[in-house]
XYZ file of C-alpha atoms in Angstrom:
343
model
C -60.103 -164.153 51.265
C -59.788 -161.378 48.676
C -55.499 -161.908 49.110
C -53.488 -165.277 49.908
C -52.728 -163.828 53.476
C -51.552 -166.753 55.155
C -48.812 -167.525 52.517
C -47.611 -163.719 53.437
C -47.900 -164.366 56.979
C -46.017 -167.343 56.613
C -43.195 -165.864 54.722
C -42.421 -163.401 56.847
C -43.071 -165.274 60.271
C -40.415 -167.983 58.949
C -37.821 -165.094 57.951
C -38.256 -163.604 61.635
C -37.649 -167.424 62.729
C -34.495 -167.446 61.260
C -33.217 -164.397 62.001
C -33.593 -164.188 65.731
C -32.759 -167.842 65.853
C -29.291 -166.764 64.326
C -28.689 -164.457 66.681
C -29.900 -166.954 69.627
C -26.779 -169.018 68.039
C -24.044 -166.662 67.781
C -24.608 -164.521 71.338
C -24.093 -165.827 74.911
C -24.948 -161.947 76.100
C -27.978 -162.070 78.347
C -28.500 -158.816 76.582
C -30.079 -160.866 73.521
C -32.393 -162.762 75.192
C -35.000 -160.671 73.689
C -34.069 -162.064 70.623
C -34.665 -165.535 71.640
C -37.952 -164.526 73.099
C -39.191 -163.630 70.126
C -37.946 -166.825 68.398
C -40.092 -168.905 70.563
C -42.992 -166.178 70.543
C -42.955 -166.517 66.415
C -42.748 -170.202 66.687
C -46.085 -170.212 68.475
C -47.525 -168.160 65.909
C -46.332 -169.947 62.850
C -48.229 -173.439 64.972
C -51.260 -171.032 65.578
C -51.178 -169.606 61.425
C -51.248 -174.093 60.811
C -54.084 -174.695 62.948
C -56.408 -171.597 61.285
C -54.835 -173.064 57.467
C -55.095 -176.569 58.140
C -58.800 -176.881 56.768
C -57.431 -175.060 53.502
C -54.525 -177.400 53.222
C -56.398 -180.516 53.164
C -58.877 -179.267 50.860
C -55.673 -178.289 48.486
C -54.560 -182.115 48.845
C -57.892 -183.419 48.110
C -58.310 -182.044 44.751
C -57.158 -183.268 41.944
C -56.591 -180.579 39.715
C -53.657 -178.823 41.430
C -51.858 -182.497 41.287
C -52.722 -182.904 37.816
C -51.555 -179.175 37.113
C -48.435 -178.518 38.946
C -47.487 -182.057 40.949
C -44.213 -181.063 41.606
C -44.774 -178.102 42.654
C -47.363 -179.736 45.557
C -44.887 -181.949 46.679
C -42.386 -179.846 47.352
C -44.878 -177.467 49.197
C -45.810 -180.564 51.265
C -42.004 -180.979 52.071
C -41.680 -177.670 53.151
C -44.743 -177.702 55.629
C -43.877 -181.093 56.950
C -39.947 -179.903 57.597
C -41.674 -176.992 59.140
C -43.966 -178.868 61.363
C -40.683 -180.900 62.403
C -38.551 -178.119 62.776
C -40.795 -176.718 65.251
C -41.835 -179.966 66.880
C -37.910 -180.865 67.577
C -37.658 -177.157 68.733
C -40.829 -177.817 71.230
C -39.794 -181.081 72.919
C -36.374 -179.899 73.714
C -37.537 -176.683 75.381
C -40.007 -177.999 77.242
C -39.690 -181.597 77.633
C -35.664 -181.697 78.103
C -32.850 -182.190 76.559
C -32.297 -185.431 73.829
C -29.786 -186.455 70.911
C -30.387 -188.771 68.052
C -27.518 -190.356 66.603
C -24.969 -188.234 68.728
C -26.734 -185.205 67.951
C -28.354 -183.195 70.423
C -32.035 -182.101 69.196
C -31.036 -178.245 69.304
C -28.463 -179.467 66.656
C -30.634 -181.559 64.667
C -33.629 -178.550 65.136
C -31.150 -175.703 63.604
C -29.349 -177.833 61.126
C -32.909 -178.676 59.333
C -34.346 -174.664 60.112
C -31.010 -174.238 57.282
C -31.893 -176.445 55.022
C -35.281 -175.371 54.912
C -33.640 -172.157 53.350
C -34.336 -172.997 49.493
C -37.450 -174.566 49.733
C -38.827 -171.070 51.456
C -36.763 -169.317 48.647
C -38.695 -171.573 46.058
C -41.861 -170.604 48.168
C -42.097 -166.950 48.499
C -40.554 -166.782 44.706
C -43.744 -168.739 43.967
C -46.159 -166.561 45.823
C -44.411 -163.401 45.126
C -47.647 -161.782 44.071
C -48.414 -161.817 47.877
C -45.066 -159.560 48.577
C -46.124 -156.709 46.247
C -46.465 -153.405 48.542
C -50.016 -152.898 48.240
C -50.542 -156.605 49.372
C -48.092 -156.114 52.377
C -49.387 -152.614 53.752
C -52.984 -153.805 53.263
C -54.809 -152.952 56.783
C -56.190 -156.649 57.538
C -52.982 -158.277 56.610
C -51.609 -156.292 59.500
C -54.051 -157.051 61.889
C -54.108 -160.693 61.062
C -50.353 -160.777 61.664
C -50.155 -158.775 64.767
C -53.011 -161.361 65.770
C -50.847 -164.334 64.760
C -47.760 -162.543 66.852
C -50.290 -162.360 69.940
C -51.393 -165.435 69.749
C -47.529 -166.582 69.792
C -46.859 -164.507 72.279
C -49.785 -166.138 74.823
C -48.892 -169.341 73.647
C -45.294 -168.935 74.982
C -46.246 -167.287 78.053
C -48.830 -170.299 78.737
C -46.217 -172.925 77.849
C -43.647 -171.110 79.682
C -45.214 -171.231 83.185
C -46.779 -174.022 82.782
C -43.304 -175.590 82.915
C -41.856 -173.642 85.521
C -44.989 -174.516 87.623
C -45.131 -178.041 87.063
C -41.011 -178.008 87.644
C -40.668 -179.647 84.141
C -37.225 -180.108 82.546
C -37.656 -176.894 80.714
C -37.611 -174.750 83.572
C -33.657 -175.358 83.490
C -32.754 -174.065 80.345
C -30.444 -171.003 79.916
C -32.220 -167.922 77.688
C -30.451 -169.695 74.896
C -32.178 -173.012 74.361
C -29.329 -174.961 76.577
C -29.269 -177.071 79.715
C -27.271 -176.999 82.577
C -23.870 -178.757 82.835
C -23.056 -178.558 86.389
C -20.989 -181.878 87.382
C -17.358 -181.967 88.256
C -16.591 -182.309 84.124
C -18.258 -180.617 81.182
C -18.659 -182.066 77.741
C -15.747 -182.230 75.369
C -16.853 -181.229 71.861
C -15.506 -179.518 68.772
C -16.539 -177.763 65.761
C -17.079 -179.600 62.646
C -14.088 -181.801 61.601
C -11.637 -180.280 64.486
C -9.909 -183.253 66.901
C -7.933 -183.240 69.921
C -4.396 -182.604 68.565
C -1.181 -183.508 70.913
C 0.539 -180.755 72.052
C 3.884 -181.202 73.916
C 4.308 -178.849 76.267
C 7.876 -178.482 76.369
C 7.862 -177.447 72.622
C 4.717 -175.225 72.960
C 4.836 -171.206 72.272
C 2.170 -168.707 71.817
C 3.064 -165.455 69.294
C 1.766 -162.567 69.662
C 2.421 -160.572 66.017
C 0.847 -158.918 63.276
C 0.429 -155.395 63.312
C 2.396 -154.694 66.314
C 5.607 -152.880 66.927
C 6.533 -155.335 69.133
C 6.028 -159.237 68.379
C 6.746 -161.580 70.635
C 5.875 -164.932 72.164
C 6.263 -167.159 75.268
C 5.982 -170.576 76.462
C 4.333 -172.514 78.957
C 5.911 -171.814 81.878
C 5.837 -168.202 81.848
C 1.796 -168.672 80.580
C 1.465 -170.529 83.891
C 2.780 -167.763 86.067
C -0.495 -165.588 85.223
C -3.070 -166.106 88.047
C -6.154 -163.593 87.151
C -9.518 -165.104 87.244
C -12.885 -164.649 84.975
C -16.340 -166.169 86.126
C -17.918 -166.987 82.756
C -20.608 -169.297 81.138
C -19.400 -171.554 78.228
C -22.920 -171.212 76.489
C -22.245 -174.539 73.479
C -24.369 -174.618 70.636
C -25.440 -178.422 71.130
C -27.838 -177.697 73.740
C -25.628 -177.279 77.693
C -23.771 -174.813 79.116
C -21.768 -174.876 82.312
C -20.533 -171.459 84.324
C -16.980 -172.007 85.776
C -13.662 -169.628 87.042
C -11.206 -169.314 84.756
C -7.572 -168.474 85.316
C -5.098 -167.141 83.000
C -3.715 -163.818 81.402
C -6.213 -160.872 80.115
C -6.002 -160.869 75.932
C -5.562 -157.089 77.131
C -2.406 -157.286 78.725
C -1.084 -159.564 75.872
C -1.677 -156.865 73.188
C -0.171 -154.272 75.970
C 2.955 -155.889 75.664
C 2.611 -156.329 71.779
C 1.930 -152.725 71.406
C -0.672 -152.452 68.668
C 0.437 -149.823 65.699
C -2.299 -147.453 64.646
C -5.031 -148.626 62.854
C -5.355 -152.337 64.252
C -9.031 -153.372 63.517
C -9.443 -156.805 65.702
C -7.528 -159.647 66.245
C -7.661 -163.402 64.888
C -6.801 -166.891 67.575
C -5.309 -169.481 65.615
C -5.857 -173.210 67.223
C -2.988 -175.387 66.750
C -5.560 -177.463 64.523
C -5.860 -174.361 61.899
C -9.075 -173.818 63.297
C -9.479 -169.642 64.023
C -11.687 -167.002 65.089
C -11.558 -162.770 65.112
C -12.333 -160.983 67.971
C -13.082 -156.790 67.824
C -10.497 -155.118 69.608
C -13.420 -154.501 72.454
C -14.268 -158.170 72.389
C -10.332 -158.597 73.605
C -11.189 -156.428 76.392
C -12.778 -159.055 77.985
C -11.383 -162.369 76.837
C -8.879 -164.297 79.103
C -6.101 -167.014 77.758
C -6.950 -169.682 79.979
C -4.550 -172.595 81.351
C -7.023 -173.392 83.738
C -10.039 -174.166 84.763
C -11.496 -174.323 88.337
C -7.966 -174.153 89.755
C -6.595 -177.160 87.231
C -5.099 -177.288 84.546
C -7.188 -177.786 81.239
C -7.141 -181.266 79.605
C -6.385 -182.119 75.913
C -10.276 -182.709 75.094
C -10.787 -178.449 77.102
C -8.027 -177.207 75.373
C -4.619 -178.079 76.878
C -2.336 -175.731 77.042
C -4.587 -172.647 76.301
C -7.943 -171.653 75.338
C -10.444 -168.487 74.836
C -12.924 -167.426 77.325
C -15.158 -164.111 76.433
C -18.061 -164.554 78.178
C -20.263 -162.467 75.760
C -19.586 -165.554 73.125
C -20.943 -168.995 72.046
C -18.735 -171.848 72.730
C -17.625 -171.893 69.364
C -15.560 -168.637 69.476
C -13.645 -169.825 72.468
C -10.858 -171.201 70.674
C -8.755 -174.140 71.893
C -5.316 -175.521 71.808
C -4.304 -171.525 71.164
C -0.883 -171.053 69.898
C -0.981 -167.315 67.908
C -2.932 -164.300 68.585
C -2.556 -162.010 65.333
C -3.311 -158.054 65.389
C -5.101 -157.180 62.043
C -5.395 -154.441 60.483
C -8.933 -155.185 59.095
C -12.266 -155.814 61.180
C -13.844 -158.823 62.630
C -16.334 -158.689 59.995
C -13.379 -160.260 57.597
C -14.700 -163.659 58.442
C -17.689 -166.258 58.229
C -20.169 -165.164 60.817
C -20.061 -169.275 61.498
C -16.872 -170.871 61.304
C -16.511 -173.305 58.379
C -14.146 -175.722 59.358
């Protein structure tokens, strides 16, 4: 080949990879799922891009000159293709041959956690080959029929795979848009992010502010929470792999800021967990979230988020803060924040 094509098709194949699987982590909106189509669609191709290179691999590994001249520069590239082959392996089985955890870690963990850390080495890579990303390289005609190719062959790949396993009633066939598996048993998982744990929280002694940029702060305890009765149908989507859809009961995040009266200029709003743990929500994104005190008609439990939690349906688990004792108007956006929580 006149240009190293397959090192620019692999470059920018990964980069799609990570950036649809990002947004397959922090939406729950079925309006994304063609993001996570295209996740699975690029996956195939990156498999396909392997099985065309694999000849020219081996014949890289066989010769002795490119040890002798750059060795560790060969072993890191053989690092990167084997975390690459295991990224998308680990991805594979749990789509399609059901959900599985390795040292109390589901696979969709252990499958994003490496896709990060594979971050550098692809850094290290396309710095290497960044001959290959000069414009005339990238706009050259058969480099962009060779990768449409490679995204067509991904995308029949995933179709094939796809209803195979819906036909054949496989495990896969259950999964939400999102990678995760159903959760529909009288209980659902406890989990946390990171380092949070199940703090106590005495009820008695329990109040929820509402402050910030308000004109009116206030705050209330449990007993007056309790007296709110509205309802939300919504999936808790979790980023380990399951997801369970349930009713909700509790007071709109609306009608709280109602009462707070918001001053001009409020930007979005930040849930503080009694833990320290917090997220912001856009002012729009409190349209739609409910403080919850219960779930299915009872009350939540310590490990769901006794006395009061976040539901916003459009959200991954992790933004559906627990134990939730302050509710702050901001005048900044939601932006002002990790896109992933931290701690």
């Amino acid at each position: 080949m006149r240009y190293p094509w397959a090192n620019i098709a692999l470059i920018i194949l990964v980069i799609a990879e990570l950036l649809t699987g990002y947004l397959g982590l922090t939406h729950s909106n079925p309006e994304w799922i063609g993001a996570m189509h295209l996740h699975r669609i690029f996956g195939f191709a990156i498999l396909a891009l392997f099985a065309w290179k694999s000849r020219n691999v081996l014949g890289s590994l066989r010769t002795r000159s490119n040890w002798r001249r750059s060795l560790n520069s060969m072993i890191w590239s053989i690092v990167l293709l084997l975390g690459l082959l295991i990224v998308l392996g680990l991805g594979l089985a749990w789509s399609h041959l059901g959900p599985y955890d390795w040292m109390g870690f589901s696979g969709t963990t252990i499958h994003m956690n490496l896709a990060w850390m594979l971050i550098p080495l692809l850094l290290w890579h396309s710095f290497r080959h960044r001959i290959s990303l000069r414009t005339r390289y990238l706009v050259d005609r058969r480099h962009v029929l060779r990768v449409i190719g490679l995204a067509m062959a991904g995308f029949l790949a995933w179709r094939t795979a796809e209803l195979t396993g819906i036909l054949a009633a496989g495990p896969g066939a259950e999964r939400r848009f999102t990678g995760s598996y159903p959760e529909n048993g009288t209980d659902f998982p406890v989990t946390m992010w990171l380092n949070d744990k199940i703090p106590t929280v005495d009820a008695s002694t329990w109040r929820l502010s509402i402050d910030g940029h308000v004109e009116s702060p206030y705050w209330m305890g449990i007993d007056e929470l309790q007296t709110w009765g509205d309802s939300l149908t919504a999936t808790l989507d979790c980023t380990g792999g399951w997801h369970t859809t349930r009713e909700w009961h509790g007071v709109p995040v609306s009608q709280l800021l109602a009462r707070a009266k918001p001053k001009p200029g409020a930007g979005s709003i930040t849930i503080r967990s009694r833990t320290g743990y917090f997220r912001r929500y856009s002012l729009a994104e409190a349209e739609r979230a409910l403080l919850a005190s219960r779930v299915d008609g009872e009350p939540l439990s310590a490990g769901h988020g006794f006395p009061a939690r976040m539901v916003e349906p459009h959200k991954r688990g992790y933004d559906w803060v627990k134990w939730v004792d302050s509710i702050t108007v901001n005048q900044t956006g939601k932006l002002w924040q990790p896109p992933l929580p931290l701690t």
